[in-house]
mmCIF file of C-alpha atoms and ligand atoms in Angstrom:
data_model
loop_
_atom_site.group_PDB
_atom_site.id
_atom_site.type_symbol
_atom_site.label_atom_id
_atom_site.label_comp_id
_atom_site.label_asym_id
_atom_site.label_seq_id
_atom_site.Cartn_x
_atom_site.Cartn_y
_atom_site.Cartn_z
ATOM 1 C CA MET B 1 120.236 100.299 95.398
ATOM 2 C CA LYS B 2 122.038 100.836 98.681
ATOM 3 C CA ASN B 3 120.507 103.385 100.939
ATOM 4 C CA ASP B 4 123.301 105.142 102.779
ATOM 5 C CA SER B 5 121.036 106.961 105.169
ATOM 6 C CA SER B 6 119.839 103.574 106.434
ATOM 7 C CA LYS B 7 120.707 103.364 110.104
ATOM 8 C CA LYS B 8 121.139 107.080 110.765
ATOM 9 C CA ASP B 9 117.606 107.716 111.924
ATOM 10 C CA LEU B 10 116.811 104.334 113.478
ATOM 11 C CA ILE B 11 116.803 105.773 116.990
ATOM 12 C CA GLY B 12 114.365 108.453 115.902
ATOM 13 C CA GLN B 13 112.071 105.817 114.431
ATOM 14 C CA ILE B 14 112.138 103.791 117.614
ATOM 15 C CA LEU B 15 111.145 106.891 119.600
ATOM 16 C CA ILE B 16 108.300 107.625 117.157
ATOM 17 C CA ASN B 17 107.073 104.042 117.375
ATOM 18 C CA ALA B 18 107.139 104.201 121.132
ATOM 19 C CA GLY B 19 105.006 107.358 120.937
ATOM 20 C CA PHE B 20 107.521 109.784 122.485
ATOM 21 C CA ILE B 21 108.150 112.086 119.537
ATOM 22 C CA THR B 22 106.225 112.880 116.379
ATOM 23 C CA HIS B 23 107.378 112.427 112.818
ATOM 24 C CA GLU B 24 107.509 116.212 112.394
ATOM 25 C CA GLN B 25 109.725 116.542 115.462
ATOM 26 C CA LEU B 26 112.112 113.909 114.102
ATOM 27 C CA MET B 27 112.315 115.668 110.735
ATOM 28 C CA TYR B 28 113.045 118.991 112.416
ATOM 29 C CA ALA B 29 115.656 117.417 114.704
ATOM 30 C CA LEU B 30 117.390 115.739 111.749
ATOM 31 C CA LYS B 31 117.648 119.084 109.975
ATOM 32 C CA GLU B 32 118.941 120.759 113.137
ATOM 33 C CA ARG B 33 121.528 118.053 113.630
ATOM 34 C CA GLU B 34 122.719 118.501 110.078
ATOM 35 C CA LYS B 35 123.422 122.149 110.880
ATOM 36 C CA SER B 36 125.017 121.736 114.289
ATOM 37 C CA GLY B 37 126.340 118.164 114.197
ATOM 38 C CA GLY B 38 126.339 115.827 117.189
ATOM 39 C CA ARG B 39 124.057 112.937 117.983
ATOM 40 C CA LEU B 40 120.370 112.814 117.177
ATOM 41 C CA GLY B 41 119.491 111.985 120.799
ATOM 42 C CA GLU B 42 121.338 115.071 122.033
ATOM 43 C CA THR B 43 119.547 117.244 119.471
ATOM 44 C CA LEU B 44 116.153 115.901 120.553
ATOM 45 C CA VAL B 45 116.962 116.679 124.185
ATOM 46 C CA ARG B 46 118.274 120.135 123.288
ATOM 47 C CA LEU B 47 115.061 120.914 121.425
ATOM 48 C CA GLY B 48 113.120 119.899 124.537
ATOM 49 C CA TYR B 49 111.215 117.069 122.825
ATOM 50 C CA ILE B 50 112.310 114.354 125.212
ATOM 51 C CA SER B 51 114.541 113.827 128.240
ATOM 52 C CA ALA B 52 117.858 112.001 128.030
ATOM 53 C CA GLN B 53 116.634 109.530 130.626
ATOM 54 C CA THR B 54 113.537 108.629 128.598
ATOM 55 C CA ILE B 55 115.685 108.083 125.515
ATOM 56 C CA ALA B 56 117.944 105.710 127.426
ATOM 57 C CA THR B 57 115.017 103.728 128.880
ATOM 58 C CA VAL B 58 113.113 103.435 125.598
ATOM 59 C CA LEU B 59 116.154 102.411 123.586
ATOM 60 C CA LYS B 60 117.147 99.743 126.061
ATOM 61 C CA LYS B 61 113.677 98.210 125.981
ATOM 62 C CA GLN B 62 113.061 98.547 122.260
ATOM 63 C CA LEU B 63 116.429 97.443 120.972
ATOM 64 C CA ALA B 64 116.169 94.322 123.117
ATOM 65 C CA SER B 65 112.856 93.409 121.507
ATOM 66 C CA SER B 66 113.529 94.451 117.934
ATOM 67 C CA LEU B 67 115.487 91.231 117.277
ATOM 68 C CA LEU B 68 117.455 92.311 114.266
ATOM 69 C CA VAL B 69 117.083 89.626 111.636
ATOM 70 C CA ASN B 70 120.285 87.885 110.740
ATOM 71 C CA HIS B 71 121.490 84.646 109.278
ATOM 72 C CA LYS B 72 122.588 83.066 112.528
ATOM 73 C CA MET B 73 119.089 83.059 113.939
ATOM 74 C CA LEU B 74 117.777 81.140 110.976
ATOM 75 C CA GLU B 75 119.678 78.080 112.144
ATOM 76 C CA SER B 76 117.776 77.995 115.427
ATOM 77 C CA PRO B 77 115.212 75.159 115.902
ATOM 78 C CA GLU B 78 112.816 77.868 117.094
ATOM 79 C CA PHE B 79 112.202 78.604 113.441
ATOM 80 C CA SER B 80 110.971 75.159 112.461
ATOM 81 C CA GLU B 81 107.453 76.605 112.125
ATOM 82 C CA PHE B 82 108.742 78.788 109.281
ATOM 83 C CA TYR B 83 110.485 75.877 107.599
ATOM 84 C CA ARG B 84 107.235 73.884 107.796
ATOM 85 C CA LEU B 85 105.381 76.731 106.111
ATOM 86 C CA GLN B 86 107.938 77.306 103.410
ATOM 87 C CA THR B 87 107.206 73.800 102.064
ATOM 88 C CA SER B 88 103.606 74.717 101.299
ATOM 89 C CA ILE B 89 104.643 78.093 99.933
ATOM 90 C CA LYS B 90 107.235 76.435 97.732
ATOM 91 C CA MET B 91 104.528 74.170 96.314
ATOM 92 C CA ALA B 92 102.374 77.208 95.607
ATOM 93 C CA LEU B 93 105.314 79.000 93.998
ATOM 94 C CA PHE B 94 106.043 76.167 91.626
ATOM 95 C CA SER B 95 102.464 75.127 90.826
ATOM 96 C CA ASP B 96 100.885 75.485 87.366
ATOM 97 C CA ASP B 97 99.443 78.789 88.473
ATOM 98 C CA PRO B 98 102.352 80.054 90.599
ATOM 99 C CA ILE B 99 101.810 82.648 93.297
ATOM 100 C CA ARG B 100 103.879 85.813 93.012
ATOM 101 C CA SER B 101 102.754 87.733 96.067
ATOM 102 C CA ILE B 102 102.041 86.850 99.677
ATOM 103 C CA MET B 103 100.649 88.830 102.565
ATOM 104 C CA VAL B 104 101.065 88.068 106.255
ATOM 105 C CA THR B 105 98.332 89.207 108.610
ATOM 106 C CA SER B 106 96.651 88.249 111.874
ATOM 107 C CA ALA B 107 93.245 88.581 113.445
ATOM 108 C CA VAL B 108 94.249 91.075 116.138
ATOM 109 C CA PRO B 109 97.336 93.229 116.889
ATOM 110 C CA ALA B 110 100.646 91.970 118.258
ATOM 111 C CA GLU B 111 100.433 88.303 117.288
ATOM 112 C CA GLY B 112 103.913 88.373 115.741
ATOM 113 C CA LYS B 113 103.182 89.295 112.098
ATOM 114 C CA SER B 114 106.228 91.473 111.527
ATOM 115 C CA PHE B 115 108.529 89.101 113.358
ATOM 116 C CA SER B 116 107.158 86.163 111.344
ATOM 117 C CA VAL B 117 107.162 87.887 107.957
ATOM 118 C CA SER B 118 110.798 88.956 108.435
ATOM 119 C CA TYR B 119 111.969 85.423 109.125
ATOM 120 C CA LEU B 120 109.783 84.012 106.418
ATOM 121 C CA ALA B 121 111.293 86.407 103.887
ATOM 122 C CA MET B 122 114.823 85.487 104.991
ATOM 123 C CA ILE B 123 114.105 81.754 104.852
ATOM 124 C CA MET B 124 112.312 81.911 101.516
ATOM 125 C CA THR B 125 115.141 83.848 99.864
ATOM 126 C CA SER B 126 117.868 81.753 101.434
ATOM 127 C CA LEU B 127 116.253 78.540 100.176
ATOM 128 C CA MET B 128 115.172 79.678 96.756
ATOM 129 C CA ASN B 129 116.932 81.611 94.133
ATOM 130 C CA LYS B 130 114.151 84.183 93.786
ATOM 131 C CA ARG B 131 114.374 87.946 93.739
ATOM 132 C CA THR B 132 112.224 88.853 96.711
ATOM 133 C CA LEU B 133 110.889 92.157 97.990
ATOM 134 C CA LEU B 134 109.549 92.476 101.540
ATOM 135 C CA ILE B 135 107.112 95.408 101.726
ATOM 136 C CA ASP B 136 106.019 96.973 104.997
ATOM 137 C CA ALA B 137 102.392 97.735 104.255
ATOM 138 C CA ASP B 138 101.478 98.177 107.900
ATOM 139 C CA LEU B 139 101.475 101.927 107.476
ATOM 140 C CA ARG B 140 100.067 102.612 110.934
ATOM 141 C CA ARG B 141 102.479 100.573 112.999
ATOM 142 C CA PRO B 142 105.461 99.905 110.755
ATOM 143 C CA SER B 143 108.254 97.797 112.193
ATOM 144 C CA ILE B 144 110.057 95.969 109.385
ATOM 145 C CA HIS B 145 112.666 98.755 109.304
ATOM 146 C CA LEU B 146 113.452 97.998 112.955
ATOM 147 C CA LYS B 147 113.820 94.281 112.328
ATOM 148 C CA PHE B 148 116.351 94.937 109.559
ATOM 149 C CA GLY B 149 117.943 98.068 111.009
ATOM 150 C CA LEU B 150 116.806 100.232 108.088
ATOM 151 C CA SER B 151 115.481 103.720 107.580
ATOM 152 C CA LEU B 152 111.762 104.338 107.599
ATOM 153 C CA ILE B 153 112.142 107.605 105.742
ATOM 154 C CA HIS B 154 112.656 106.276 102.225
ATOM 155 C CA GLY B 155 109.701 103.986 101.837
ATOM 156 C CA LEU B 156 106.310 103.119 100.390
ATOM 157 C CA THR B 157 104.401 106.253 101.410
ATOM 158 C CA ASP B 158 107.231 108.475 100.166
ATOM 159 C CA VAL B 159 106.809 106.890 96.740
ATOM 160 C CA LEU B 160 103.015 107.164 96.866
ATOM 161 C CA VAL B 161 102.688 110.667 98.335
ATOM 162 C CA ASP B 162 105.937 112.476 97.532
ATOM 163 C CA ASN B 163 106.726 110.786 94.212
ATOM 164 C CA LYS B 164 110.058 109.559 95.487
ATOM 165 C CA LYS B 165 111.711 107.226 93.004
ATOM 166 C CA ILE B 166 111.163 103.582 93.889
ATOM 167 C CA ASP B 167 114.835 102.794 93.242
ATOM 168 C CA GLU B 168 115.791 105.150 96.076
ATOM 169 C CA CYS B 169 113.605 103.159 98.431
ATOM 170 C CA LEU B 170 114.643 99.575 97.771
ATOM 171 C CA HIS B 171 116.878 98.796 100.736
ATOM 172 C CA ASP B 172 119.448 96.014 100.589
ATOM 173 C CA THR B 173 119.595 93.397 103.346
ATOM 174 C CA GLU B 174 122.311 91.001 104.387
ATOM 175 C CA GLN B 175 120.430 88.302 102.474
ATOM 176 C CA GLU B 176 121.371 88.368 98.829
ATOM 177 C CA ASN B 177 118.249 88.611 96.675
ATOM 178 C CA LEU B 178 116.139 90.081 99.488
ATOM 179 C CA LYS B 179 115.278 93.769 99.380
ATOM 180 C CA VAL B 180 113.015 95.719 101.702
ATOM 181 C CA LEU B 181 110.588 98.546 100.970
ATOM 182 C CA THR B 182 109.946 100.153 104.362
ATOM 183 C CA SER B 183 106.617 101.830 105.061
ATOM 184 C CA GLY B 184 107.814 105.389 104.613
ATOM 185 C CA SER B 185 107.563 108.565 106.593
ATOM 186 C CA ARG B 186 103.826 109.283 106.414
ATOM 187 C CA CYS B 187 100.987 107.544 108.138
ATOM 188 C CA THR B 188 97.836 109.479 107.340
ATOM 189 C CA ASN B 189 95.003 108.248 105.086
ATOM 190 C CA THR B 190 96.486 104.790 105.064
ATOM 191 C CA THR B 191 93.364 103.060 103.768
ATOM 192 C CA ALA B 192 93.049 105.539 100.895
ATOM 193 C CA LEU B 193 96.757 105.155 100.073
ATOM 194 C CA LEU B 194 96.615 101.370 100.006
ATOM 195 C CA GLY B 195 93.488 101.456 97.860
ATOM 196 C CA SER B 196 94.798 104.061 95.414
ATOM 197 C CA GLN B 197 95.429 103.517 91.723
ATOM 198 C CA LYS B 198 99.014 104.619 92.322
ATOM 199 C CA MET B 199 99.489 101.754 94.778
ATOM 200 C CA LYS B 200 98.003 99.318 92.263
ATOM 201 C CA ASN B 201 100.355 100.590 89.562
ATOM 202 C CA LEU B 202 103.337 100.366 91.902
ATOM 203 C CA VAL B 203 102.525 96.780 92.886
ATOM 204 C CA GLY B 204 102.162 95.964 89.180
ATOM 205 C CA GLU B 205 105.599 97.446 88.462
ATOM 206 C CA LEU B 206 107.208 95.624 91.402
ATOM 207 C CA LYS B 207 105.706 92.329 90.260
ATOM 208 C CA GLU B 208 107.583 92.801 86.999
ATOM 209 C CA ARG B 209 110.860 93.457 88.799
ATOM 210 C CA PHE B 210 110.723 90.773 91.506
ATOM 211 C CA ASP B 211 109.863 87.085 91.519
ATOM 212 C CA LEU B 212 108.095 87.313 94.846
ATOM 213 C CA LEU B 213 106.499 90.152 96.830
ATOM 214 C CA ILE B 214 105.920 89.573 100.541
ATOM 215 C CA PHE B 215 103.758 92.108 102.419
ATOM 216 C CA ASP B 216 103.635 92.758 106.132
ATOM 217 C CA SER B 217 100.268 94.232 107.035
ATOM 218 C CA SER B 218 98.085 95.488 109.834
ATOM 219 C CA PRO B 219 95.765 93.086 111.682
ATOM 220 C CA LEU B 220 92.392 92.270 110.123
ATOM 221 C CA TYR B 221 90.560 93.848 113.090
ATOM 222 C CA PRO B 222 89.712 96.586 113.605
ATOM 223 C CA LEU B 223 90.985 97.988 110.288
ATOM 224 C CA ALA B 224 90.156 97.781 106.603
ATOM 225 C CA ASP B 225 93.802 98.114 105.457
ATOM 226 C CA SER B 226 94.780 94.464 105.341
ATOM 227 C CA VAL B 227 91.452 93.393 103.844
ATOM 228 C CA LEU B 228 92.151 95.881 101.073
ATOM 229 C CA LEU B 229 95.667 94.586 100.659
ATOM 230 C CA SER B 230 94.449 91.022 100.348
ATOM 231 C CA SER B 231 92.991 91.999 96.979
ATOM 232 C CA TYR B 232 96.535 92.619 95.629
ATOM 233 C CA VAL B 233 98.062 89.349 96.661
ATOM 234 C CA ASP B 234 97.833 85.778 95.475
ATOM 235 C CA GLY B 235 97.867 84.275 98.955
ATOM 236 C CA THR B 236 97.659 85.136 102.640
ATOM 237 C CA ILE B 237 99.349 83.655 105.699
ATOM 238 C CA LEU B 238 97.615 84.050 109.024
ATOM 239 C CA VAL B 239 99.734 84.414 112.166
ATOM 240 C CA ILE B 240 98.073 83.152 115.321
ATOM 241 C CA LYS B 241 99.566 83.753 118.734
ATOM 242 C CA ALA B 242 99.340 80.378 120.424
ATOM 243 C CA GLY B 243 97.322 80.265 123.619
ATOM 244 C CA ALA B 244 96.337 83.905 123.305
ATOM 245 C CA THR B 245 93.992 84.471 120.376
ATOM 246 C CA ARG B 246 90.447 83.213 120.822
ATOM 247 C CA ARG B 247 89.206 80.550 118.424
ATOM 248 C CA GLY B 248 86.138 82.636 117.451
ATOM 249 C CA ILE B 249 88.180 85.598 116.290
ATOM 250 C CA VAL B 250 90.535 83.376 114.266
ATOM 251 C CA GLN B 251 87.487 81.811 112.583
ATOM 252 C CA ARG B 252 86.139 85.289 111.848
ATOM 253 C CA ALA B 253 89.494 86.257 110.323
ATOM 254 C CA VAL B 254 89.425 83.180 108.090
ATOM 255 C CA ASN B 255 85.858 84.018 106.996
ATOM 256 C CA THR B 256 86.809 87.643 106.285
ATOM 257 C CA LEU B 257 89.643 86.513 104.028
ATOM 258 C CA LYS B 258 87.411 83.978 102.297
ATOM 259 C CA ASP B 259 84.785 86.692 101.707
ATOM 260 C CA THR B 260 87.391 88.793 99.920
ATOM 261 C CA LYS B 261 88.271 85.735 97.811
ATOM 262 C CA GLY B 262 91.620 85.648 99.592
ATOM 263 C CA LYS B 263 93.497 82.373 99.316
ATOM 264 C CA ILE B 264 94.886 81.270 102.671
ATOM 265 C CA LEU B 265 98.237 79.596 102.049
ATOM 266 C CA GLY B 266 98.841 78.598 105.632
ATOM 267 C CA THR B 267 99.100 79.627 109.238
ATOM 268 C CA ILE B 268 101.979 80.344 111.566
ATOM 269 C CA LEU B 269 101.383 79.352 115.152
ATOM 270 C CA ASN B 270 103.583 81.789 117.026
ATOM 271 C CA GLN B 271 104.304 79.744 120.123
ATOM 272 C CA VAL B 272 106.904 81.741 121.918
ATOM 273 C CA GLU B 273 106.067 83.632 125.101
ATOM 274 C CA TYR B 274 106.996 87.271 124.741
ATOM 275 C CA ASP B 275 106.118 90.557 126.315
ATOM 276 C CA VAL B 276 104.179 92.845 124.060
ATOM 277 C CA PRO B 277 104.534 96.536 124.789
ATOM 278 C CA LYS B 278 101.286 98.487 125.074
ATOM 279 C CA TYR B 279 100.373 100.382 121.903
ATOM 280 C CA ASP B 280 97.365 102.474 121.080
ATOM 281 C CA TYR B 281 98.077 103.187 117.421
ATOM 282 C CA TYR B 282 95.271 101.110 115.954
HETATM 283 N N1 ATP X 301 108.363 84.146 118.187
HETATM 284 C C1 ATP X 301 108.809 85.232 118.814
HETATM 285 N N2 ATP X 301 109.907 85.169 119.595
HETATM 286 C C2 ATP X 301 110.356 86.264 120.247
HETATM 287 N N3 ATP X 301 109.793 87.478 120.162
HETATM 288 C C3 ATP X 301 108.706 87.603 119.398
HETATM 289 C C4 ATP X 301 108.156 86.481 118.681
HETATM 290 N N4 ATP X 301 107.067 86.913 117.997
HETATM 291 C C5 ATP X 301 106.966 88.222 118.280
HETATM 292 N N5 ATP X 301 107.934 88.635 119.107
HETATM 293 C C6 ATP X 301 108.133 89.993 119.659
HETATM 294 O O1 ATP X 301 106.861 90.470 120.103
HETATM 295 C C7 ATP X 301 106.636 91.823 119.729
HETATM 296 C C8 ATP X 301 105.410 91.907 118.806
HETATM 297 O O2 ATP X 301 105.710 91.157 117.609
HETATM 298 P P1 ATP X 301 105.469 91.754 116.167
HETATM 299 O O3 ATP X 301 105.909 93.155 116.090
HETATM 300 O O4 ATP X 301 106.003 90.784 115.185
HETATM 301 O O5 ATP X 301 103.866 91.666 116.177
HETATM 302 P P2 ATP X 301 102.860 92.235 115.108
HETATM 303 O O6 ATP X 301 101.746 91.249 114.968
HETATM 304 O O7 ATP X 301 103.570 92.646 113.889
HETATM 305 O O8 ATP X 301 102.321 93.504 115.918
HETATM 306 P P3 ATP X 301 101.477 94.740 115.316
HETATM 307 O O9 ATP X 301 100.050 94.258 115.215
HETATM 308 O O10 ATP X 301 101.677 95.807 116.361
HETATM 309 O O11 ATP X 301 102.068 95.079 113.973
HETATM 310 C C9 ATP X 301 107.937 92.273 119.059
HETATM 311 O O12 ATP X 301 108.742 92.905 120.021
HETATM 312 C C10 ATP X 301 108.557 90.979 118.566
HETATM 313 O O13 ATP X 301 109.964 91.058 118.448
HETATM 314 MG MG1 MG X 302 103.678 94.449 112.886
#
């Protein structure tokens, strides 16, 4: 279904991600704005949560790096790594024992998982006629909503914690056949949420409704979340930031996945130089 609230709170989400306001403050500001009208930024300033100057600086920086996913970018040669990978995924999808769910992870934070999984989802759906759902299961540092310009509010944790209906949380994208389930508005007890029976049931239901589930996840270290998630999926793709991640830690990541009986479908060598903002969420 189409989620009309989609882009309304994007700015708020960017400010939460950048650590300037809390989720509770955003919720309060959204309610206040509903009463008095005006822009969300102005409401946040009026409530004293943040200065107008900080908002301007953060938005400039973050919007430049959020790289909204669109069709045009898929034609760029920069994405040949994703085309290479889709061949092996295609083989796995059409094998005798076809895979129905994929997870993208990395050894350590900020290797380009969310960037890679977004493009991979776009490429896979544009090349194959499969109903695909991209799920942001990085509940601690969600960012798929930013890549697609969607709302974080109606998402996975809202279904799991607040019993929101899943149909209210399946966001459309510009790619026909590709829907997104954003991470949702809560980020506490993430490991327990991902390991819950409710999550298992939900994944089971989504597998019935879609041909392919693609999960973005947190890094393998230092958290248990993505290891847990690997038990839901048929295959894992490991993103490695070229020239940055040490060989030993990549090997450890491979061993961790093998220990959990995770099937590694392939790797993405994220070659491009980019500035990674400092985060302390993990
Ligand atoms: N190949 C690339 N080209 C340009 N920018 C990139 C590329 N890969 C990643 N980035 C940018 O680098 C930053 C970090 O990437 P991304 O969010 O995908 O990493 P991540 O592994 O998901 O991080 P986290 O562990 O925090 O979830 C983002 O601003 C993203 O847009
Ligand atoms: Mg990410």
